[in-house]
Every structure is written in C-alpha cells, then in structure tokens.
Coordinates of C-alpha atoms and ligand atoms in Angstrom, one line a residue:
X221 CA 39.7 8.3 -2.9
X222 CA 41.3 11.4 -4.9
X223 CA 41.9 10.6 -8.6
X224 CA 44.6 12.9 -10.4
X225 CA 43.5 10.7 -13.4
X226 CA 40.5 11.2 -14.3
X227 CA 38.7 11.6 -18.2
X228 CA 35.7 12.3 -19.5
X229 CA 35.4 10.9 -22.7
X230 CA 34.5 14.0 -25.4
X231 CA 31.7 12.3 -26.3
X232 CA 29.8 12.1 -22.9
X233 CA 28.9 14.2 -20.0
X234 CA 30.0 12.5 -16.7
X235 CA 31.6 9.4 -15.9
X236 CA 31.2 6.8 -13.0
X237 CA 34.3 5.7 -11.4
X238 CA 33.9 2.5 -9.5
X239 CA 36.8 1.6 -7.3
X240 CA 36.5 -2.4 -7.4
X241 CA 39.5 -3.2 -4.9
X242 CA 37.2 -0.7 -2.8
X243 CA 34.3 -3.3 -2.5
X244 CA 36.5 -6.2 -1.9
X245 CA 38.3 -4.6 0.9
X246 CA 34.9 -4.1 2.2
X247 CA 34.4 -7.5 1.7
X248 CA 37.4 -8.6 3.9
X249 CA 36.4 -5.6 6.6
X250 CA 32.8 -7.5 7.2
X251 CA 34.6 -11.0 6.8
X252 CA 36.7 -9.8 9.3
X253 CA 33.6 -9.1 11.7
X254 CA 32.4 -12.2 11.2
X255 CA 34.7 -14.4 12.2
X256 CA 32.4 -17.5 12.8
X257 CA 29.7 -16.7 9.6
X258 CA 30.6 -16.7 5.9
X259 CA 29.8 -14.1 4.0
X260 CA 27.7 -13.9 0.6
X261 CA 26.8 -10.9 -0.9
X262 CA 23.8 -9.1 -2.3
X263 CA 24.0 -8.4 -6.2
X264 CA 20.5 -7.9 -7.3
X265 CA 19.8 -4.9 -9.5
X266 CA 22.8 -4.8 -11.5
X267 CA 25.0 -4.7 -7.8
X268 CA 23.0 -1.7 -6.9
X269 CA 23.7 0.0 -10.3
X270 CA 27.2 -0.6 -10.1
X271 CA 27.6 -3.6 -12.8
X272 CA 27.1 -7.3 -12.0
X273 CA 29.7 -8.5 -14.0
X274 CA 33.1 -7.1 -13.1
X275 CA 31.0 -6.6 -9.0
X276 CA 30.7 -10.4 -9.0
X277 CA 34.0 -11.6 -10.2
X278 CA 36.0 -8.8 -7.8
X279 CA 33.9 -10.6 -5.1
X280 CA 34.7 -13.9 -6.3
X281 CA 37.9 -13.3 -6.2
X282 CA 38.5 -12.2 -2.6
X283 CA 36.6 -15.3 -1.7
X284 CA 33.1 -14.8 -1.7
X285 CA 30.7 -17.9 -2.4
X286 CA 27.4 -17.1 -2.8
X287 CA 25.7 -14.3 -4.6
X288 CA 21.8 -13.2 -3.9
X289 CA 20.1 -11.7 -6.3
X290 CA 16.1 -10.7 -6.7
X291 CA 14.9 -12.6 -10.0
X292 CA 15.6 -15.4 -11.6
X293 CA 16.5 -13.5 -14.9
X294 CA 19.2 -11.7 -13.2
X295 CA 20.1 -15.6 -11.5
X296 CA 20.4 -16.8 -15.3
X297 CA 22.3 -13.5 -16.6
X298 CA 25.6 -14.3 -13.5
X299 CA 25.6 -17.1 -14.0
X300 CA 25.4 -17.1 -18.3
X301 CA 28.8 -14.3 -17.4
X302 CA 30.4 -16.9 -15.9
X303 CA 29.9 -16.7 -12.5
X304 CA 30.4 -20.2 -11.0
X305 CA 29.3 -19.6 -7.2
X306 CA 25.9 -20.3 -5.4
X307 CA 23.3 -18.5 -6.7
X308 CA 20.4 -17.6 -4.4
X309 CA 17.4 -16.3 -6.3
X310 CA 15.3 -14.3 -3.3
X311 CA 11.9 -13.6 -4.9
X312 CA 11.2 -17.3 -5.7
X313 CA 10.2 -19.7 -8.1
X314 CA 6.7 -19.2 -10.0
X315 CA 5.1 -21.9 -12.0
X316 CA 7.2 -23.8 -15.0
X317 CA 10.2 -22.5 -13.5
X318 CA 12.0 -25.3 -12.3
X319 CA 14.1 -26.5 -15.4
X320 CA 15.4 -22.9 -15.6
X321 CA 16.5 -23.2 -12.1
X322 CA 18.0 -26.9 -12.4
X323 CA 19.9 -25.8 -15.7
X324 CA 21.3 -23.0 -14.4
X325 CA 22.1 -24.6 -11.5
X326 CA 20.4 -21.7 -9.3
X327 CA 18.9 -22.1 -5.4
X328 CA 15.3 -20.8 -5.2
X329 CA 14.0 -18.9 -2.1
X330 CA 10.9 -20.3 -1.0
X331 CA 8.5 -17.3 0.1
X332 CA 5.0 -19.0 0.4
X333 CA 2.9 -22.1 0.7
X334 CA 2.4 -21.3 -2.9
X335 CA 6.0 -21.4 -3.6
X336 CA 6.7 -24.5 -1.7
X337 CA 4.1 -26.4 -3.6
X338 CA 5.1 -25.0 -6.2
X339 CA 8.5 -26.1 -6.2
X340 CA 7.6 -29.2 -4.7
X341 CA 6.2 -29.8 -8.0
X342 CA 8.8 -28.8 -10.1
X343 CA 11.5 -30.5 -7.7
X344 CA 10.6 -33.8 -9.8
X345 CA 12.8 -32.3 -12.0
X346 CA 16.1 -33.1 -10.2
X347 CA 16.7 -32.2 -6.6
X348 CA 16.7 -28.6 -6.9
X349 CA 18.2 -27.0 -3.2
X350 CA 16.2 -24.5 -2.1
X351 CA 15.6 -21.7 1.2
X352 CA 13.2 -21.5 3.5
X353 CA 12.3 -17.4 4.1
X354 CA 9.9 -17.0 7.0
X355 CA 8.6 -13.5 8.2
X356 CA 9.5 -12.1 11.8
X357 CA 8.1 -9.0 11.2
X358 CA 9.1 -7.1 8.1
X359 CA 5.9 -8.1 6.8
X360 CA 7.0 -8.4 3.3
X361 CA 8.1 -11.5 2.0
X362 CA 8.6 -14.9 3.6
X363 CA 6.5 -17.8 5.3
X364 CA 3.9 -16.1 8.5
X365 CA 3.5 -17.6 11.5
X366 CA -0.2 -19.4 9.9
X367 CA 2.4 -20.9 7.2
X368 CA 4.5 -22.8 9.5
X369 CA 1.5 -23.9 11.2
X370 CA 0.3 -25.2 8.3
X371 CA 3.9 -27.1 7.7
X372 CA 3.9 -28.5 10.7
X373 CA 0.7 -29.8 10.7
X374 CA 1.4 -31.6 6.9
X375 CA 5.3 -32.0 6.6
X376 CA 5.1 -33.8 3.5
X377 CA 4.6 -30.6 2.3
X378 CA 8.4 -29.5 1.9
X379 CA 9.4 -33.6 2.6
X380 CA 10.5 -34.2 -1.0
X381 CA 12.9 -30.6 -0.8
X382 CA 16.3 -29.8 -0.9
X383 CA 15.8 -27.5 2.0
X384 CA 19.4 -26.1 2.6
X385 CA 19.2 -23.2 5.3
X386 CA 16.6 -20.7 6.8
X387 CA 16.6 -17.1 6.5
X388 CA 14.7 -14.0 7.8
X389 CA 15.3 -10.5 7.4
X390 CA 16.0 -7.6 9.8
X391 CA 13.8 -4.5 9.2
X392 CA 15.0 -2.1 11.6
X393 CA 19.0 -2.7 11.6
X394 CA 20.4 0.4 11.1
X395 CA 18.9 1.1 14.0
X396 CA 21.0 -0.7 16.5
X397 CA 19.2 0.4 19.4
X398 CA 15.0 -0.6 17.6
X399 CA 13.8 -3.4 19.5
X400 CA 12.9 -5.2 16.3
X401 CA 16.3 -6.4 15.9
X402 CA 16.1 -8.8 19.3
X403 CA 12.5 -9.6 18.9
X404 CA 13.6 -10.4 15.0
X405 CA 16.2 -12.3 16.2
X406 CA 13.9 -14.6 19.3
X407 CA 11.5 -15.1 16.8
X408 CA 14.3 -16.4 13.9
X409 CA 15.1 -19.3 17.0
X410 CA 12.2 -19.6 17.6
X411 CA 10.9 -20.6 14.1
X412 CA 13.8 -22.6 13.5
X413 CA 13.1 -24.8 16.6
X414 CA 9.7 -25.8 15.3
X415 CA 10.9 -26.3 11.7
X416 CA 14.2 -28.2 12.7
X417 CA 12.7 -31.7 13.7
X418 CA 11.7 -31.7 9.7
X419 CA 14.7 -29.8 8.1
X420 CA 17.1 -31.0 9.8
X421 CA 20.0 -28.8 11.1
X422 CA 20.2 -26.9 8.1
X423 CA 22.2 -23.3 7.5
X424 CA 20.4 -19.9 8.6
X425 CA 21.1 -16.3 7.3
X426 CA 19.6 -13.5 9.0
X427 CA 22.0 -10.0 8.5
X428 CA 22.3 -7.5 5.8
X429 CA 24.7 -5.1 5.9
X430 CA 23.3 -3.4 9.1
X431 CA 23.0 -6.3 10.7
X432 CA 26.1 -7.5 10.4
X433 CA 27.2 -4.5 12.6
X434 CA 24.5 -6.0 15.2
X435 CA 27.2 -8.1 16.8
X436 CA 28.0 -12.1 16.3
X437 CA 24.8 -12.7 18.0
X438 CA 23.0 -11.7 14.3
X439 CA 25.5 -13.6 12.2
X440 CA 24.4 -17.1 12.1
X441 CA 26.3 -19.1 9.2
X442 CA 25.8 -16.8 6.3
X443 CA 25.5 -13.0 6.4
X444 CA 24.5 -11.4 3.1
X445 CA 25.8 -8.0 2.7
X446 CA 24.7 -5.6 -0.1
X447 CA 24.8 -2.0 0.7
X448 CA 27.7 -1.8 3.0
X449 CA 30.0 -3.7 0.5
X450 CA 29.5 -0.4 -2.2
X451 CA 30.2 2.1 0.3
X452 CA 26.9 2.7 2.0
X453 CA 27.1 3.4 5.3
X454 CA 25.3 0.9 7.3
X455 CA 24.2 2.5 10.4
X456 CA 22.5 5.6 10.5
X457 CA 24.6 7.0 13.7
X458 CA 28.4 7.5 13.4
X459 CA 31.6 7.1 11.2
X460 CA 30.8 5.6 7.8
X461 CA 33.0 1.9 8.5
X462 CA 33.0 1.4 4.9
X463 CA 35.5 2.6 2.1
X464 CA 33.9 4.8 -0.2
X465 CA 33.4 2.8 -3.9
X466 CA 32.0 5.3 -6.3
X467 CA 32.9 8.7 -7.9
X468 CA 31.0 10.9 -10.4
X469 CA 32.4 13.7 -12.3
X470 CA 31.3 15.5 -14.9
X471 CA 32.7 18.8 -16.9
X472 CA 31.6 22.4 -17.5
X473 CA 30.1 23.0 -20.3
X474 CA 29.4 26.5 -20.2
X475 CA 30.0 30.0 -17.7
X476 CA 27.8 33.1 -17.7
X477 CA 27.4 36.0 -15.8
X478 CA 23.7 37.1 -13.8
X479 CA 22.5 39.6 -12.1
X480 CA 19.2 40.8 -10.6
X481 CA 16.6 40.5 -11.2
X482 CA 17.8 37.3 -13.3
X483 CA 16.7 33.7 -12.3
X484 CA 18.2 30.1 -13.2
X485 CA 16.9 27.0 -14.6
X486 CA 13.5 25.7 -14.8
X487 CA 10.6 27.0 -12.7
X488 CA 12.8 30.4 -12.8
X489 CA 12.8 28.9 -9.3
X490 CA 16.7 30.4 -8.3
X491 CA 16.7 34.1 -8.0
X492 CA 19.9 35.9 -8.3
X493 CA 20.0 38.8 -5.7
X494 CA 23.3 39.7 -5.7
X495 CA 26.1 39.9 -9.5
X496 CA 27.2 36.1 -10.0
X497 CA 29.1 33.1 -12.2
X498 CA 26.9 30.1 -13.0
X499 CA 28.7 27.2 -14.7
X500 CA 26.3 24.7 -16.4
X501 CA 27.7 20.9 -15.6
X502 CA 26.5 18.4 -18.5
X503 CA 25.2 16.0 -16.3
X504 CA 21.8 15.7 -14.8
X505 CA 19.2 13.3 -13.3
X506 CA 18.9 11.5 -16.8
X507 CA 22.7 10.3 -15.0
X508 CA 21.4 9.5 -11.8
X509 CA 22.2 12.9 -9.7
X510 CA 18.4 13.3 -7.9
X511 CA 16.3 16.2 -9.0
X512 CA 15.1 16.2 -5.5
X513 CA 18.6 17.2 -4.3
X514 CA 17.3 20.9 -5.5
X515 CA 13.8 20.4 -6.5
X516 CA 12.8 20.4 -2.4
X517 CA 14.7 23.2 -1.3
X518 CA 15.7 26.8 -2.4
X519 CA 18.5 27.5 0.4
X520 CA 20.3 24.8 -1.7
X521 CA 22.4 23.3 0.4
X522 CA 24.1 20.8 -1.6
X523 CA 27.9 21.4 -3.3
X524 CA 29.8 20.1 -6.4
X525 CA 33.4 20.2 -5.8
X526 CA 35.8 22.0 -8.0
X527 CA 40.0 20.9 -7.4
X528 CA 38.6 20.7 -3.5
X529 CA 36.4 23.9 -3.6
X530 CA 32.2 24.0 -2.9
X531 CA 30.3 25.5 -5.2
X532 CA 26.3 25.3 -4.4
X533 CA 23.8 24.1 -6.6
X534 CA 21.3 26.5 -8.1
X535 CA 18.2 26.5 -9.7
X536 CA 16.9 23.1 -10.4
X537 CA 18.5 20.2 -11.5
X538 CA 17.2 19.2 -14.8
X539 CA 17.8 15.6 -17.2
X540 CA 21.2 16.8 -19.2
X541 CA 22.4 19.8 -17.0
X542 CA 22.8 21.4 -13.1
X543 CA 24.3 24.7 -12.4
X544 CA 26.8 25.7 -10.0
X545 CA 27.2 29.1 -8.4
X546 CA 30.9 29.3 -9.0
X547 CA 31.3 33.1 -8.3
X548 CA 34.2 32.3 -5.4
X549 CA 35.8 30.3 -7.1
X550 CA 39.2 31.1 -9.4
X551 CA 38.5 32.1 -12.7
X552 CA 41.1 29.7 -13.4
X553 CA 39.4 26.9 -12.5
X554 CA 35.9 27.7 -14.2
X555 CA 37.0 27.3 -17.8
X556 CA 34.6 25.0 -20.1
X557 CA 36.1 21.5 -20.0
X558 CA 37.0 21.8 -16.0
X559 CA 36.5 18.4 -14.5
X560 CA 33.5 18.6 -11.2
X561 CA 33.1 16.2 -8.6
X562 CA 29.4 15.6 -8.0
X563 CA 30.0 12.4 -5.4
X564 CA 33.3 11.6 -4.2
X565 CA 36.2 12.6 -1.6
X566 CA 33.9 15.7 -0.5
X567 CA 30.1 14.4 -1.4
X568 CA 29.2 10.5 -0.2
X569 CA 26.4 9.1 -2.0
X570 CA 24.6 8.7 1.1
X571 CA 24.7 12.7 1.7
X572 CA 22.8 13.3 -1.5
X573 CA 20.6 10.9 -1.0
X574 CA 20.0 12.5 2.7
X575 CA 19.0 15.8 0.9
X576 CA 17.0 14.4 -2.2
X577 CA 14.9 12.8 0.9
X578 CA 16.0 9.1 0.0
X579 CA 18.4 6.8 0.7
X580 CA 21.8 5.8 -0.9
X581 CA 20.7 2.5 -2.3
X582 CA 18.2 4.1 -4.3
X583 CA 20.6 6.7 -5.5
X584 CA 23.2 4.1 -6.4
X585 CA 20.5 1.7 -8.3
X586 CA 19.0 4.5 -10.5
X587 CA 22.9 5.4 -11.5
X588 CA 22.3 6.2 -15.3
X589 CA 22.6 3.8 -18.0
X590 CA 24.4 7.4 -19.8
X591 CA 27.5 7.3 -17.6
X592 CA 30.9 6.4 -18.8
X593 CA 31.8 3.6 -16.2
X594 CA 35.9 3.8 -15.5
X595 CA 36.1 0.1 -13.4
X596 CA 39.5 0.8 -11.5
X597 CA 41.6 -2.4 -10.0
X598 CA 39.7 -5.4 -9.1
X599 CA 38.6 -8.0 -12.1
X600 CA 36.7 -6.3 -14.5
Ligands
PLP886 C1 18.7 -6.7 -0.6 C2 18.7 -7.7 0.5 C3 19.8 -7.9 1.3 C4 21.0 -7.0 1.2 O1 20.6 -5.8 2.0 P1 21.7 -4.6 2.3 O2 20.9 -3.7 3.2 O3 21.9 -4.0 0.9 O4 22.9 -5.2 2.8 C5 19.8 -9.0 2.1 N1 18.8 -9.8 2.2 C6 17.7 -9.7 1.5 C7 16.5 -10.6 1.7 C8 17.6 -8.6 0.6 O5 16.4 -8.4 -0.1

C-alpha cells in the first residue's frame, strides 16, 4: 500500500503502520481456498508482533471463530480483552491449571501422556474440551507413535475428556514439492484411524499458512493460518498471494558529507571510497529493523526508500540509528525530518528477513515495543 498520510509523532523515531482491513482480506483470500475447512487463526506472540487486541477483533469481525495461541497467559489476556471466540491454547496444560482454563473458558492442547493425565485430573473440574496433538514427524511437540500405543492399549486414559478434534503439524510446507507433506499427511489418517474407535469422529486441523496452499487435500475441518494472514508469504517459490499488512517509516535525523579515507558507524566497518551524503535515520534494531541486515555483509545490499527512491544502507545498523547513502538522491528530499520507508511498497518484510539470514515471522515478532503503532481500517 502507498500512504500519502503518514506521521511520525515528534516525539518518536519510526512508526508501524498496520493495515487491519489488509489481514482480514487475507482472511477471506484463504477462506476462499478453503471452501470445505473453516478457518481459525494463529495469534500467539502478540499476533506476531502486530497487536492481539485490535488483530483479534478485525478477525472476529470478518468471521473468524477460533483463535490459537501458545500460552495460557496469552489464552487468559484475549480473552480478559474481550475476545469471545474459541480459544486454543497449543503448548498445553501443566499442573493446577485447570480452573484457569475452565474460568476462562479456554481449550487446552494435549501434547503428552503427561498432559493428558494431567488434565485428566484437572477435568474433574468441569468438562474442560480439549485437542489431541500427535507428532508425524516435526519432532517437536505432540503425542509419538509409543504414546498412542500406550492409549490404545489403556483408553481410560483420555475416557473421562472432552476430546474435540486432532491436530498435527506440517514441517516442511513451504515446500510444496518436500515429501514430508504427503507422508505428514498418511500418517495424520493414519493416526486418526487408530484413535477414532475411542474419540469418536471428532474435528482434525492439520495446515498453517503453507499448508493451506497444499491443496484441499491438507485442509481437513479447521486450517489455522498465522503467517500468511500478516502478509508473509507462505511459499518460498513464486508471487507473494498475500496483501502486504505492515509499513515502517522512520525520519532523517541528520545529513553529512564524507570522503576518504572516512568510515561510518560502528566497527568503522563502511569505508567511504568515493565523496558522499549519509543521512542518519532514527530508527534501529532497538525498533525491530535486524542488525544482521548489515552486520553480515559489506556490499550492503539492502535499500530504504525515499518518495520511491533506493538509497543503500551503510555501515552497521546500530539500536537508535542506520545510515543511508543518499548521495543520488535530490537534495530536496534529504532534509532532516524527511519521512523513509524501511518496509513497505518497495521493501516486504520477508526481503529483510531473507538478508538478515531469517525469516519474516521472526522479523515481525521482535517488532519493537518503541514503535508508534498507526492501526488503519479494521476494528481497533
Ligand atoms: C504457529 C503455529 C501455526 C501457525 O503457523 P503459520 O506458519 O504462522 O501459519 C499453526 N499451528 C501451530 C501448531 C503453530 O504452532
């Protein structure tokens, strides 16, 4: 999106626009893809960094029905703003946690045998629902191959649950072509075949954001999109699907003129060869713009964007500042106060994360806690 309105507040460096009628159009463009699944969405860490509160009730709005999130503190914060959807807590219940669940009327993940006794326990409590996870090969969290086994062979185990629907995640979807997505998929049927005659037929989840652009086959009843719903592409090959949610800008703060044998920044690690114009931008990593973006690589190759025009990075990005080589740009333009696009119509989020050797999600959920947020359209 362009913005011919943008402000930065006088009293802060750089500010975050977040285009909330953005993330429920993307919303509606994976709805649209799955026809036959609903769709939840992801929401843990803040909504990747880009603010729970106004996040959740946009996505309320445009019809979503369930929220996942990672801890049951962050359960108990949606739904204390108000939130009034299912609430899937995906790291589980632990010990003495079950009232907290029951009060705030959130559905627990079930990751382990420990979990499931564990909530089998607390379950006395009031009939609690709950999901099964089971592992097909991330490996990382959910119920192994042994586990089931071991349900199987002692259903009383999860007899006395709420058991409400299955899940599994993918770990190689944004990779269409990996094999681990159909062997994923075999052994998701496969598990809930054995674990059906107890359950009953009960709902199953399977696709993130990548896999929801997997094909129907990966959509079971519930997909639960995080990433793709705040811009992030979801497959690594070809067009970006998604609209683009977030903006930063910050402002010049000061121009100078170098020449050799100067250098720039920390580490005196830019050397100028040739008479230049730095501008100093008063942002920095403290804001969530990656020191790695520079810190990796002298040839530099990453831009900010002044009125449309590149200007490279130089020298290293440090907490409260970058610098910009803004010797071909017009004079006119490089005044202190000039408004600079860091991510937006001519940086995505996921290119900076590319060259800071990471991936967009991290960029996005490390945003700074500095920023001045501008929430535009939606329900804030
Ligand atoms: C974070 C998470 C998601 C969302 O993943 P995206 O790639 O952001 O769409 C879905 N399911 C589980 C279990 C997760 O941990």
């Amino acid at each position: 999106m362009a913005h011919d309105d943008i402000v930065i507040p006088a009293d802060t460096g750089a500010v975050l626009i977040v285009d909330l009628d953005a993330i429920a159009d993307n919303f509606r463009l994976i709805r649209d893809r799955c026809p036959s699944a609903r769709v939840g969405a992801s929401v843990k860490a803040n909504a990747y960094g880009l603010g729970v509160g106004p996040v959740t009730r946009t996505l309320a709005a445009a019809g979503c029905e369930s929220f996942f999130v990672a801890t049951l503190a962050e359960g108990v914060y949606l739904r204390k703003i108000g939130c009034d959807a299912e609430i899937i807590v995906l790291n589980g219940p632990e010990p003495g946690t079950g009232s907290i669940f029951r009060d705030a009327r959130l559905t627990a993940t079930l990751n382990s045998l420990a979990q499931i006794q564990t909530w089998a326990a607390e379950a006395t409590l009031g009939h609690t629902p709950a999901w099964l996870h089971v592992d097909t090969g991330m490996n990382r969290l959910g119920l192994g191959a042994d586990d089931v086994d071991a349900i199987l062979a002692a259903p009383e185990r999860i007899s006395s649950l709420a058991i409400v629907g299955i899940l599994s995640h993918l770990a190689c979807a944004d990779h269409p072509g990996h094999p681990m997505n159909a062997a994923q998929r075999t052994a998701f049927d496969a598990v809930r075949d054995r674990l059906e005659p107890l359950t009953g037929p009960v709902a199953a989840s399977l696709a993130n954001s990548p896999g929801v652009f997997l094909g129907p086959d990966f959509h079971y009843g519930l997909v639960r999109p995080g990433a793709a719903l705040y811009g992030i592409r979801p497959l690594m090959d070809g067009p970006n699907p998604m609209n683009q949610v977030i903006d930063i800008y910050t402002k010049i703060l000061q121009l100078r003129n170098v020449d050799t044998p100067m250098t720039v920044g920390y580490g005196a690690a830019h050397q100028v060869t040739s008479p230049r114009r730095i501008a100093t931008l008063a942002a920095g990593y403290a804001d969530g713009y990656p020191r790695a973006a520079t810190a990796r690589m002298e040839g530099n190759s990453m831009c900010a964007f002044i009125d449309g025009q590149a200007a490279p990075l130089v020298g290293r990005v440090s907490m409260d500042l970058i610098t910009i080589d803004v010797t071909e740009i017009p004079v006119e333009l490089c005044q202190p106060g000039q408004i600079v696009e860091l991510m937006g119509p001519h940086v995505q989020v996921d290119e900076v994360a590319d060259v800071s050797g990471t991936i967009a999600y991290e960029v996005l959920s490390r945003l700074g806690a500095r920023l001045h947020v501008d929430y535009r359209g939606g329900v804030r």
